[in-house]
Amino acid sequence: MRRFILFIPLVIFVVMGALFWKGLGLNPTELPSALIDKPVPDFSLPSLIDDNRMLTQNDLKGKPALLNVWATWCPTCKQEHAQLNKIVREEGVTIYGINYKDERGAAKEWLRRYRDPYVANIFDEQGALGLDLGVYGAPETYVLDANGVIRYKHVGAVDEKVWSKLRTILQQISTETQG
């Protein structure tokens, strides 16, 4: 019995090492979402630009699009913003925004200064929609099909490499819709 007790720390060390090794192989930008293949949760929130206009999940329907969670307090959001503008300018992709836990004035000024790539921008001041979507933090980007169903979730900045993957998913969704 005493010999067995002496091996307990070694067993614990080996198990912890195996878990650590497995964790190193995980991609932190591919966090699972229970909402994949489900519609964007019901919401009714004001537009960032026009606080008299209420936006709902129905405003996100019509054609495949990106739904980007962003905020002025997020340095990574600033890094990806030029890429979002480029995607809209060069490829005509529809992007909806969720301004997450931010100040309206600061967000409007941000879009004026850095250009506005969004077709519509949802003002989620309290983070209610973000909570329903399972947002870990900004930026996060969702790929939506024409019916407003979430088909993919990316955590982190959209750069050229990420955009290449998102473009492929959008093209696949467009092909499915046409076929």
Short mmCIF file of N, CA and C in Angstrom, two decimals:
data_model
loop_
_atom_site.label_atom_id
_atom_site.label_comp_id
_atom_site.label_asym_id
_atom_site.label_seq_id
_atom_site.Cartn_x
_atom_site.Cartn_y
_atom_site.Cartn_z
N MET A 1 0.81 -1.19 0.00
CA MET A 1 0.00 0.00 0.00
C MET A 1 0.87 1.27 0.00
N ARG A 2 1.93 1.25 0.81
CA ARG A 2 2.81 2.41 0.88
C ARG A 2 3.48 2.68 -0.47
N ARG A 3 3.84 1.65 -1.20
CA ARG A 3 4.47 1.85 -2.51
C ARG A 3 3.49 2.50 -3.48
N PHE A 4 2.24 2.13 -3.40
CA PHE A 4 1.22 2.72 -4.26
C PHE A 4 1.10 4.22 -3.98
N ILE A 5 1.10 4.62 -2.75
CA ILE A 5 1.00 6.02 -2.36
C ILE A 5 2.18 6.82 -2.91
N LEU A 6 3.34 6.21 -2.98
CA LEU A 6 4.50 6.89 -3.51
C LEU A 6 4.37 7.21 -5.00
N PHE A 7 3.56 6.44 -5.72
CA PHE A 7 3.38 6.64 -7.16
C PHE A 7 2.25 7.62 -7.50
N ILE A 8 1.46 8.01 -6.55
CA ILE A 8 0.34 8.94 -6.81
C ILE A 8 0.83 10.26 -7.41
N PRO A 9 1.86 10.92 -6.86
CA PRO A 9 2.33 12.16 -7.49
C PRO A 9 2.79 11.94 -8.94
N LEU A 10 3.43 10.82 -9.22
CA LEU A 10 3.88 10.53 -10.58
C LEU A 10 2.68 10.37 -11.52
N VAL A 11 1.65 9.67 -11.08
CA VAL A 11 0.45 9.47 -11.90
C VAL A 11 -0.22 10.82 -12.16
N ILE A 12 -0.34 11.65 -11.13
CA ILE A 12 -0.95 12.97 -11.28
C ILE A 12 -0.14 13.81 -12.27
N PHE A 13 1.18 13.76 -12.16
CA PHE A 13 2.05 14.51 -13.07
C PHE A 13 1.87 14.05 -14.51
N VAL A 14 1.80 12.76 -14.75
CA VAL A 14 1.64 12.22 -16.10
C VAL A 14 0.28 12.63 -16.67
N VAL A 15 -0.78 12.54 -15.88
CA VAL A 15 -2.12 12.93 -16.35
C VAL A 15 -2.15 14.42 -16.67
N MET A 16 -1.60 15.25 -15.80
CA MET A 16 -1.58 16.70 -16.04
C MET A 16 -0.76 17.03 -17.29
N GLY A 17 0.37 16.35 -17.47
CA GLY A 17 1.20 16.56 -18.66
C GLY A 17 0.45 16.20 -19.93
N ALA A 18 -0.30 15.09 -19.91
CA ALA A 18 -1.07 14.66 -21.08
C ALA A 18 -2.15 15.69 -21.41
N LEU A 19 -2.85 16.21 -20.39
CA LEU A 19 -3.87 17.23 -20.63
C LEU A 19 -3.26 18.51 -21.18
N PHE A 20 -2.11 18.90 -20.64
CA PHE A 20 -1.42 20.09 -21.12
C PHE A 20 -1.02 19.91 -22.59
N TRP A 21 -0.47 18.75 -22.92
CA TRP A 21 -0.04 18.47 -24.29
C TRP A 21 -1.23 18.52 -25.26
N LYS A 22 -2.35 17.96 -24.85
CA LYS A 22 -3.55 17.99 -25.69
C LYS A 22 -4.02 19.43 -25.87
N GLY A 23 -3.99 20.23 -24.83
CA GLY A 23 -4.42 21.62 -24.89
C GLY A 23 -3.57 22.46 -25.83
N LEU A 24 -2.29 22.14 -25.94
CA LEU A 24 -1.41 22.89 -26.83
C LEU A 24 -1.81 22.71 -28.30
N GLY A 25 -2.45 21.61 -28.59
CA GLY A 25 -2.84 21.33 -29.97
C GLY A 25 -4.16 21.95 -30.38
N LEU A 26 -4.89 22.56 -29.44
CA LEU A 26 -6.18 23.15 -29.76
C LEU A 26 -6.01 24.53 -30.37
N ASN A 27 -6.90 24.88 -31.28
CA ASN A 27 -6.89 26.19 -31.92
C ASN A 27 -7.85 27.11 -31.15
N PRO A 28 -7.34 28.17 -30.50
CA PRO A 28 -8.21 29.02 -29.70
C PRO A 28 -9.21 29.83 -30.52
N THR A 29 -9.04 29.94 -31.82
CA THR A 29 -10.00 30.68 -32.64
C THR A 29 -11.16 29.79 -33.07
N GLU A 30 -11.09 28.51 -32.80
CA GLU A 30 -12.17 27.61 -33.17
C GLU A 30 -12.88 27.11 -31.92
N LEU A 31 -13.59 28.03 -31.27
CA LEU A 31 -14.36 27.69 -30.09
C LEU A 31 -15.70 27.15 -30.54
N PRO A 32 -16.13 26.05 -29.99
CA PRO A 32 -17.40 25.48 -30.42
C PRO A 32 -18.57 26.40 -30.06
N SER A 33 -19.59 26.37 -30.86
CA SER A 33 -20.79 27.15 -30.60
C SER A 33 -22.00 26.25 -30.71
N ALA A 34 -22.87 26.33 -29.73
CA ALA A 34 -24.11 25.56 -29.76
C ALA A 34 -25.08 26.12 -30.80
N LEU A 35 -24.77 27.27 -31.36
CA LEU A 35 -25.68 27.93 -32.30
C LEU A 35 -25.40 27.61 -33.76
N ILE A 36 -24.37 26.81 -34.04
CA ILE A 36 -24.10 26.45 -35.43
C ILE A 36 -25.31 25.70 -35.99
N ASP A 37 -25.74 26.12 -37.17
CA ASP A 37 -26.91 25.58 -37.87
C ASP A 37 -28.23 25.95 -37.17
N LYS A 38 -28.19 27.01 -36.37
CA LYS A 38 -29.40 27.54 -35.74
C LYS A 38 -29.51 29.02 -36.11
N PRO A 39 -30.74 29.55 -36.11
CA PRO A 39 -30.90 30.97 -36.46
C PRO A 39 -30.30 31.89 -35.39
N VAL A 40 -29.96 33.10 -35.82
CA VAL A 40 -29.53 34.12 -34.87
C VAL A 40 -30.65 34.25 -33.83
N PRO A 41 -30.30 34.29 -32.55
CA PRO A 41 -31.35 34.41 -31.51
C PRO A 41 -32.23 35.65 -31.73
N ASP A 42 -33.47 35.54 -31.29
CA ASP A 42 -34.39 36.67 -31.38
C ASP A 42 -33.83 37.86 -30.61
N PHE A 43 -33.94 39.04 -31.19
CA PHE A 43 -33.53 40.26 -30.51
C PHE A 43 -34.28 41.44 -31.12
N SER A 44 -34.33 42.51 -30.39
CA SER A 44 -34.85 43.79 -30.86
C SER A 44 -34.01 44.86 -30.18
N LEU A 45 -33.05 45.41 -30.94
CA LEU A 45 -32.12 46.40 -30.42
C LEU A 45 -32.02 47.57 -31.38
N PRO A 46 -31.65 48.74 -30.87
CA PRO A 46 -31.57 49.91 -31.75
C PRO A 46 -30.39 49.84 -32.70
N SER A 47 -30.54 50.54 -33.81
CA SER A 47 -29.44 50.73 -34.74
C SER A 47 -28.42 51.66 -34.08
N LEU A 48 -27.16 51.40 -34.32
CA LEU A 48 -26.12 52.29 -33.78
C LEU A 48 -26.25 53.69 -34.36
N ILE A 49 -26.49 53.77 -35.66
CA ILE A 49 -26.52 55.05 -36.36
C ILE A 49 -27.82 55.81 -36.10
N ASP A 50 -28.95 55.10 -36.08
CA ASP A 50 -30.26 55.74 -35.89
C ASP A 50 -30.95 55.07 -34.71
N ASP A 51 -30.87 55.68 -33.53
CA ASP A 51 -31.42 55.05 -32.34
C ASP A 51 -32.95 54.97 -32.35
N ASN A 52 -33.62 55.59 -33.34
CA ASN A 52 -35.07 55.44 -33.49
C ASN A 52 -35.45 54.21 -34.30
N ARG A 53 -34.47 53.59 -34.95
CA ARG A 53 -34.72 52.39 -35.77
C ARG A 53 -34.35 51.15 -34.97
N MET A 54 -35.31 50.27 -34.82
CA MET A 54 -35.06 49.00 -34.12
C MET A 54 -34.71 47.93 -35.15
N LEU A 55 -33.69 47.15 -34.83
CA LEU A 55 -33.27 46.05 -35.69
C LEU A 55 -33.62 44.73 -35.01
N THR A 56 -33.98 43.74 -35.82
CA THR A 56 -34.28 42.40 -35.31
C THR A 56 -33.52 41.37 -36.14
N GLN A 57 -33.65 40.12 -35.76
CA GLN A 57 -32.99 39.05 -36.49
C GLN A 57 -33.48 38.99 -37.94
N ASN A 58 -34.67 39.48 -38.22
CA ASN A 58 -35.18 39.48 -39.59
C ASN A 58 -34.39 40.42 -40.50
N ASP A 59 -33.75 41.43 -39.92
CA ASP A 59 -32.92 42.35 -40.71
C ASP A 59 -31.63 41.69 -41.20
N LEU A 60 -31.31 40.52 -40.68
CA LEU A 60 -30.08 39.81 -41.06
C LEU A 60 -30.33 38.75 -42.13
N LYS A 61 -31.52 38.74 -42.68
CA LYS A 61 -31.88 37.74 -43.69
C LYS A 61 -31.85 38.34 -45.08
N GLY A 62 -31.77 37.48 -46.08
CA GLY A 62 -31.83 37.94 -47.47
C GLY A 62 -30.74 37.35 -48.34
N LYS A 63 -29.51 37.37 -47.83
CA LYS A 63 -28.41 36.76 -48.57
C LYS A 63 -27.31 36.40 -47.57
N PRO A 64 -26.43 35.49 -47.97
CA PRO A 64 -25.33 35.13 -47.07
C PRO A 64 -24.53 36.38 -46.67
N ALA A 65 -24.10 36.41 -45.41
CA ALA A 65 -23.44 37.60 -44.89
C ALA A 65 -22.53 37.24 -43.72
N LEU A 66 -21.73 38.22 -43.33
CA LEU A 66 -20.94 38.12 -42.11
C LEU A 66 -21.61 38.97 -41.04
N LEU A 67 -21.53 38.51 -39.80
CA LEU A 67 -22.00 39.25 -38.64
C LEU A 67 -20.80 39.44 -37.73
N ASN A 68 -20.35 40.69 -37.61
CA ASN A 68 -19.10 40.99 -36.92
C ASN A 68 -19.37 41.71 -35.60
N VAL A 69 -18.85 41.15 -34.51
CA VAL A 69 -18.96 41.75 -33.18
C VAL A 69 -17.72 42.60 -32.96
N TRP A 70 -17.91 43.90 -32.65
CA TRP A 70 -16.79 44.82 -32.54
C TRP A 70 -17.07 45.87 -31.46
N ALA A 71 -16.01 46.58 -31.07
CA ALA A 71 -16.14 47.66 -30.09
C ALA A 71 -14.94 48.60 -30.23
N THR A 72 -15.13 49.85 -29.83
CA THR A 72 -14.04 50.81 -29.91
C THR A 72 -12.96 50.53 -28.87
N TRP A 73 -13.31 49.87 -27.78
CA TRP A 73 -12.34 49.56 -26.73
C TRP A 73 -11.48 48.34 -27.07
N CYS A 74 -11.72 47.74 -28.21
CA CYS A 74 -11.05 46.49 -28.61
C CYS A 74 -9.92 46.79 -29.59
N PRO A 75 -8.66 46.65 -29.17
CA PRO A 75 -7.55 46.94 -30.08
C PRO A 75 -7.49 46.00 -31.29
N THR A 76 -7.90 44.76 -31.11
CA THR A 76 -7.89 43.80 -32.22
C THR A 76 -8.95 44.18 -33.26
N CYS A 77 -10.04 44.79 -32.80
CA CYS A 77 -11.08 45.24 -33.74
C CYS A 77 -10.52 46.30 -34.68
N LYS A 78 -9.67 47.15 -34.15
CA LYS A 78 -9.06 48.18 -35.00
C LYS A 78 -8.14 47.54 -36.04
N GLN A 79 -7.43 46.48 -35.63
CA GLN A 79 -6.54 45.77 -36.57
C GLN A 79 -7.33 45.16 -37.72
N GLU A 80 -8.50 44.60 -37.44
CA GLU A 80 -9.25 43.91 -38.49
C GLU A 80 -10.12 44.86 -39.32
N HIS A 81 -10.34 46.07 -38.86
CA HIS A 81 -11.29 46.97 -39.51
C HIS A 81 -10.93 47.27 -40.97
N ALA A 82 -9.66 47.48 -41.24
CA ALA A 82 -9.24 47.74 -42.63
C ALA A 82 -9.57 46.54 -43.52
N GLN A 83 -9.40 45.34 -43.00
CA GLN A 83 -9.71 44.13 -43.76
C GLN A 83 -11.21 44.06 -44.06
N LEU A 84 -12.05 44.41 -43.09
CA LEU A 84 -13.49 44.39 -43.32
C LEU A 84 -13.88 45.39 -44.41
N ASN A 85 -13.29 46.58 -44.35
CA ASN A 85 -13.55 47.57 -45.40
C ASN A 85 -13.11 47.06 -46.77
N LYS A 86 -11.97 46.39 -46.81
CA LYS A 86 -11.46 45.83 -48.07
C LYS A 86 -12.40 44.75 -48.62
N ILE A 87 -12.91 43.90 -47.74
CA ILE A 87 -13.83 42.83 -48.16
C ILE A 87 -15.07 43.44 -48.80
N VAL A 88 -15.62 44.47 -48.18
CA VAL A 88 -16.82 45.12 -48.72
C VAL A 88 -16.50 45.81 -50.05
N ARG A 89 -15.41 46.57 -50.06
CA ARG A 89 -15.04 47.36 -51.24
C ARG A 89 -14.70 46.48 -52.44
N GLU A 90 -13.90 45.44 -52.22
CA GLU A 90 -13.41 44.64 -53.35
C GLU A 90 -14.30 43.46 -53.71
N GLU A 91 -15.06 42.96 -52.75
CA GLU A 91 -15.83 41.75 -53.02
C GLU A 91 -17.33 41.91 -52.83
N GLY A 92 -17.75 43.06 -52.30
CA GLY A 92 -19.18 43.33 -52.17
C GLY A 92 -19.92 42.45 -51.18
N VAL A 93 -19.21 41.91 -50.22
CA VAL A 93 -19.83 41.04 -49.23
C VAL A 93 -20.65 41.87 -48.25
N THR A 94 -21.80 41.38 -47.87
CA THR A 94 -22.63 42.04 -46.87
C THR A 94 -22.08 41.72 -45.48
N ILE A 95 -21.85 42.78 -44.70
CA ILE A 95 -21.39 42.61 -43.32
C ILE A 95 -22.32 43.40 -42.41
N TYR A 96 -22.86 42.73 -41.41
CA TYR A 96 -23.64 43.37 -40.36
C TYR A 96 -22.74 43.50 -39.14
N GLY A 97 -22.93 44.55 -38.37
CA GLY A 97 -22.13 44.75 -37.18
C GLY A 97 -22.95 44.66 -35.91
N ILE A 98 -22.30 44.22 -34.85
CA ILE A 98 -22.86 44.31 -33.51
C ILE A 98 -21.86 45.12 -32.70
N ASN A 99 -22.23 46.34 -32.38
CA ASN A 99 -21.38 47.17 -31.54
C ASN A 99 -21.63 46.74 -30.09
N TYR A 100 -20.63 46.09 -29.51
CA TYR A 100 -20.78 45.32 -28.27
C TYR A 100 -20.27 46.09 -27.05
N LYS A 101 -21.18 46.33 -26.10
CA LYS A 101 -20.85 46.95 -24.81
C LYS A 101 -19.99 48.20 -24.99
N ASP A 102 -20.48 49.11 -25.79
CA ASP A 102 -19.71 50.29 -26.18
C ASP A 102 -20.52 51.55 -25.92
N GLU A 103 -19.92 52.69 -26.18
CA GLU A 103 -20.59 53.98 -26.08
C GLU A 103 -20.97 54.43 -27.49
N ARG A 104 -22.21 54.84 -27.65
CA ARG A 104 -22.73 55.19 -28.97
C ARG A 104 -21.89 56.28 -29.65
N GLY A 105 -21.59 57.35 -28.94
CA GLY A 105 -20.83 58.45 -29.54
C GLY A 105 -19.45 58.02 -30.01
N ALA A 106 -18.77 57.25 -29.18
CA ALA A 106 -17.43 56.77 -29.54
C ALA A 106 -17.50 55.85 -30.76
N ALA A 107 -18.53 55.00 -30.81
CA ALA A 107 -18.66 54.07 -31.94
C ALA A 107 -18.98 54.81 -33.24
N LYS A 108 -19.84 55.81 -33.18
CA LYS A 108 -20.15 56.59 -34.37
C LYS A 108 -18.90 57.32 -34.88
N GLU A 109 -18.14 57.88 -33.96
CA GLU A 109 -16.91 58.58 -34.34
C GLU A 109 -15.91 57.61 -34.97
N TRP A 110 -15.79 56.42 -34.42
CA TRP A 110 -14.92 55.36 -34.95
C TRP A 110 -15.27 55.09 -36.41
N LEU A 111 -16.56 54.89 -36.69
CA LEU A 111 -16.99 54.57 -38.05
C LEU A 111 -16.78 55.75 -39.00
N ARG A 112 -16.93 56.96 -38.48
CA ARG A 112 -16.66 58.14 -39.30
C ARG A 112 -15.17 58.21 -39.65
N ARG A 113 -14.33 57.95 -38.68
CA ARG A 113 -12.88 58.06 -38.86
C ARG A 113 -12.31 56.92 -39.70
N TYR A 114 -12.75 55.69 -39.43
CA TYR A 114 -12.13 54.51 -40.09
C TYR A 114 -12.99 53.91 -41.21
N ARG A 115 -14.10 54.52 -41.53
CA ARG A 115 -15.04 54.07 -42.56
C ARG A 115 -15.94 52.96 -42.03
N ASP A 116 -17.13 52.93 -42.56
CA ASP A 116 -18.17 52.02 -42.07
C ASP A 116 -18.42 50.91 -43.09
N PRO A 117 -17.97 49.68 -42.80
CA PRO A 117 -18.19 48.59 -43.74
C PRO A 117 -19.55 47.89 -43.56
N TYR A 118 -20.31 48.31 -42.57
CA TYR A 118 -21.51 47.57 -42.18
C TYR A 118 -22.77 48.06 -42.90
N VAL A 119 -23.58 47.11 -43.35
CA VAL A 119 -24.88 47.42 -43.95
C VAL A 119 -25.80 47.95 -42.86
N ALA A 120 -25.75 47.34 -41.70
CA ALA A 120 -26.51 47.77 -40.52
C ALA A 120 -25.66 47.44 -39.31
N ASN A 121 -25.80 48.24 -38.27
CA ASN A 121 -25.01 48.06 -37.07
C ASN A 121 -25.93 48.03 -35.86
N ILE A 122 -25.95 46.93 -35.16
CA ILE A 122 -26.80 46.73 -33.99
C ILE A 122 -26.06 47.29 -32.78
N PHE A 123 -26.73 48.14 -32.01
CA PHE A 123 -26.14 48.73 -30.81
C PHE A 123 -26.51 47.87 -29.61
N ASP A 124 -25.58 47.03 -29.18
CA ASP A 124 -25.78 46.09 -28.08
C ASP A 124 -25.08 46.63 -26.83
N GLU A 125 -25.59 47.73 -26.32
CA GLU A 125 -24.94 48.45 -25.22
C GLU A 125 -24.78 47.60 -23.97
N GLN A 126 -25.78 46.80 -23.64
CA GLN A 126 -25.73 45.98 -22.43
C GLN A 126 -25.12 44.60 -22.66
N GLY A 127 -24.93 44.22 -23.91
CA GLY A 127 -24.34 42.93 -24.24
C GLY A 127 -25.33 41.78 -24.24
N ALA A 128 -26.63 42.08 -24.30
CA ALA A 128 -27.66 41.03 -24.25
C ALA A 128 -27.58 40.10 -25.46
N LEU A 129 -27.47 40.67 -26.66
CA LEU A 129 -27.37 39.84 -27.87
C LEU A 129 -26.06 39.07 -27.85
N GLY A 130 -24.99 39.73 -27.44
CA GLY A 130 -23.70 39.05 -27.32
C GLY A 130 -23.79 37.85 -26.40
N LEU A 131 -24.48 38.00 -25.29
CA LEU A 131 -24.65 36.89 -24.35
C LEU A 131 -25.42 35.75 -25.00
N ASP A 132 -26.51 36.09 -25.72
CA ASP A 132 -27.30 35.06 -26.40
C ASP A 132 -26.50 34.34 -27.49
N LEU A 133 -25.57 35.06 -28.12
CA LEU A 133 -24.73 34.45 -29.15
C LEU A 133 -23.55 33.66 -28.57
N GLY A 134 -23.30 33.84 -27.28
CA GLY A 134 -22.16 33.16 -26.66
C GLY A 134 -20.85 33.85 -26.95
N VAL A 135 -20.89 35.18 -27.08
CA VAL A 135 -19.69 35.96 -27.39
C VAL A 135 -18.72 35.87 -26.21
N TYR A 136 -17.47 35.53 -26.52
CA TYR A 136 -16.40 35.48 -25.52
C TYR A 136 -15.77 36.86 -25.37
N GLY A 137 -15.76 37.63 -26.44
CA GLY A 137 -15.16 38.95 -26.47
C GLY A 137 -15.08 39.41 -27.91
N ALA A 138 -14.68 40.63 -28.09
CA ALA A 138 -14.58 41.15 -29.46
C ALA A 138 -13.14 41.05 -29.92
N PRO A 139 -12.93 40.85 -31.21
CA PRO A 139 -13.91 40.62 -32.26
C PRO A 139 -14.27 39.14 -32.41
N GLU A 140 -15.46 38.94 -32.87
CA GLU A 140 -15.94 37.62 -33.28
C GLU A 140 -16.74 37.82 -34.56
N THR A 141 -16.67 36.85 -35.44
CA THR A 141 -17.38 36.97 -36.71
C THR A 141 -18.12 35.68 -37.00
N TYR A 142 -19.38 35.83 -37.38
CA TYR A 142 -20.24 34.71 -37.71
C TYR A 142 -20.55 34.74 -39.20
N VAL A 143 -20.65 33.58 -39.81
CA VAL A 143 -21.10 33.48 -41.19
C VAL A 143 -22.57 33.07 -41.13
N LEU A 144 -23.42 33.88 -41.79
CA LEU A 144 -24.85 33.63 -41.82
C LEU A 144 -25.27 33.23 -43.22
N ASP A 145 -26.23 32.31 -43.30
CA ASP A 145 -26.79 32.00 -44.61
C ASP A 145 -27.93 32.99 -44.90
N ALA A 146 -28.59 32.84 -46.04
CA ALA A 146 -29.62 33.79 -46.45
C ALA A 146 -30.83 33.81 -45.51
N ASN A 147 -31.00 32.76 -44.72
CA ASN A 147 -32.12 32.68 -43.78
C ASN A 147 -31.74 33.14 -42.38
N GLY A 148 -30.54 33.69 -42.23
CA GLY A 148 -30.11 34.17 -40.92
C GLY A 148 -29.67 33.05 -39.99
N VAL A 149 -29.29 31.92 -40.57
CA VAL A 149 -28.82 30.77 -39.78
C VAL A 149 -27.29 30.85 -39.67
N ILE A 150 -26.79 30.66 -38.46
CA ILE A 150 -25.35 30.71 -38.22
C ILE A 150 -24.71 29.44 -38.75
N ARG A 151 -23.76 29.60 -39.66
CA ARG A 151 -23.11 28.43 -40.25
C ARG A 151 -21.68 28.24 -39.78
N TYR A 152 -21.07 29.33 -39.24
CA TYR A 152 -19.68 29.24 -38.79
C TYR A 152 -19.40 30.39 -37.84
N LYS A 153 -18.51 30.15 -36.88
CA LYS A 153 -18.10 31.19 -35.93
C LYS A 153 -16.58 31.26 -35.88
N HIS A 154 -16.07 32.48 -36.00
CA HIS A 154 -14.62 32.71 -35.87
C HIS A 154 -14.37 33.67 -34.72
N VAL A 155 -13.49 33.29 -33.81
CA VAL A 155 -13.10 34.15 -32.69
C VAL A 155 -11.75 34.76 -33.02
N GLY A 156 -11.67 36.09 -32.95
CA GLY A 156 -10.42 36.78 -33.25
C GLY A 156 -10.57 37.64 -34.49
N ALA A 157 -9.47 38.25 -34.87
CA ALA A 157 -9.47 39.18 -36.00
C ALA A 157 -9.64 38.46 -37.34
N VAL A 158 -10.30 39.13 -38.25
CA VAL A 158 -10.39 38.66 -39.63
C VAL A 158 -9.22 39.29 -40.38
N ASP A 159 -8.28 38.44 -40.80
CA ASP A 159 -7.16 38.89 -41.62
C ASP A 159 -7.27 38.18 -42.97
N GLU A 160 -6.27 38.29 -43.81
CA GLU A 160 -6.32 37.67 -45.14
C GLU A 160 -6.53 36.15 -45.06
N LYS A 161 -5.81 35.50 -44.16
CA LYS A 161 -5.92 34.04 -44.03
C LYS A 161 -7.32 33.63 -43.57
N VAL A 162 -7.83 34.31 -42.56
CA VAL A 162 -9.18 34.01 -42.06
C VAL A 162 -10.21 34.33 -43.13
N TRP A 163 -10.04 35.47 -43.83
CA TRP A 163 -10.98 35.84 -44.86
C TRP A 163 -11.04 34.78 -45.96
N SER A 164 -9.91 34.18 -46.28
CA SER A 164 -9.89 33.13 -47.28
C SER A 164 -10.81 31.98 -46.88
N LYS A 165 -10.77 31.61 -45.61
CA LYS A 165 -11.64 30.53 -45.10
C LYS A 165 -13.09 30.98 -45.09
N LEU A 166 -13.36 32.19 -44.62
CA LEU A 166 -14.74 32.69 -44.57
C LEU A 166 -15.33 32.82 -45.97
N ARG A 167 -14.51 33.27 -46.93
CA ARG A 167 -14.95 33.39 -48.33
C ARG A 167 -15.39 32.03 -48.85
N THR A 168 -14.59 31.00 -48.58
CA THR A 168 -14.92 29.65 -49.03
C THR A 168 -16.25 29.19 -48.45
N ILE A 169 -16.47 29.47 -47.18
CA ILE A 169 -17.74 29.09 -46.53
C ILE A 169 -18.90 29.85 -47.16
N LEU A 170 -18.73 31.16 -47.38
CA LEU A 170 -19.79 31.95 -48.02
C LEU A 170 -20.10 31.44 -49.43
N GLN A 171 -19.06 31.09 -50.19
CA GLN A 171 -19.27 30.56 -51.54
C GLN A 171 -20.01 29.23 -51.49
N GLN A 172 -19.65 28.41 -50.52
CA GLN A 172 -20.33 27.11 -50.36
C GLN A 172 -21.80 27.32 -50.03
N ILE A 173 -22.10 28.26 -49.15
CA ILE A 173 -23.48 28.55 -48.78
C ILE A 173 -24.25 29.08 -50.00
N SER A 174 -23.63 29.95 -50.77
CA SER A 174 -24.28 30.49 -51.97
C SER A 174 -24.58 29.40 -52.97
N THR A 175 -23.65 28.46 -53.13
CA THR A 175 -23.85 27.32 -54.04
C THR A 175 -25.00 26.45 -53.57
N GLU A 176 -25.08 26.19 -52.28
CA GLU A 176 -26.17 25.38 -51.72
C GLU A 176 -27.51 26.05 -51.96
N THR A 177 -27.55 27.38 -51.82
CA THR A 177 -28.79 28.13 -51.99
C THR A 177 -29.26 28.07 -53.45
N GLN A 178 -28.30 28.15 -54.39
CA GLN A 178 -28.65 28.14 -55.80
C GLN A 178 -29.00 26.73 -56.28
N GLY A 179 -28.39 25.73 -55.67
CA GLY A 179 -28.56 24.36 -56.13
C GLY A 179 -29.68 23.71 -55.49
#
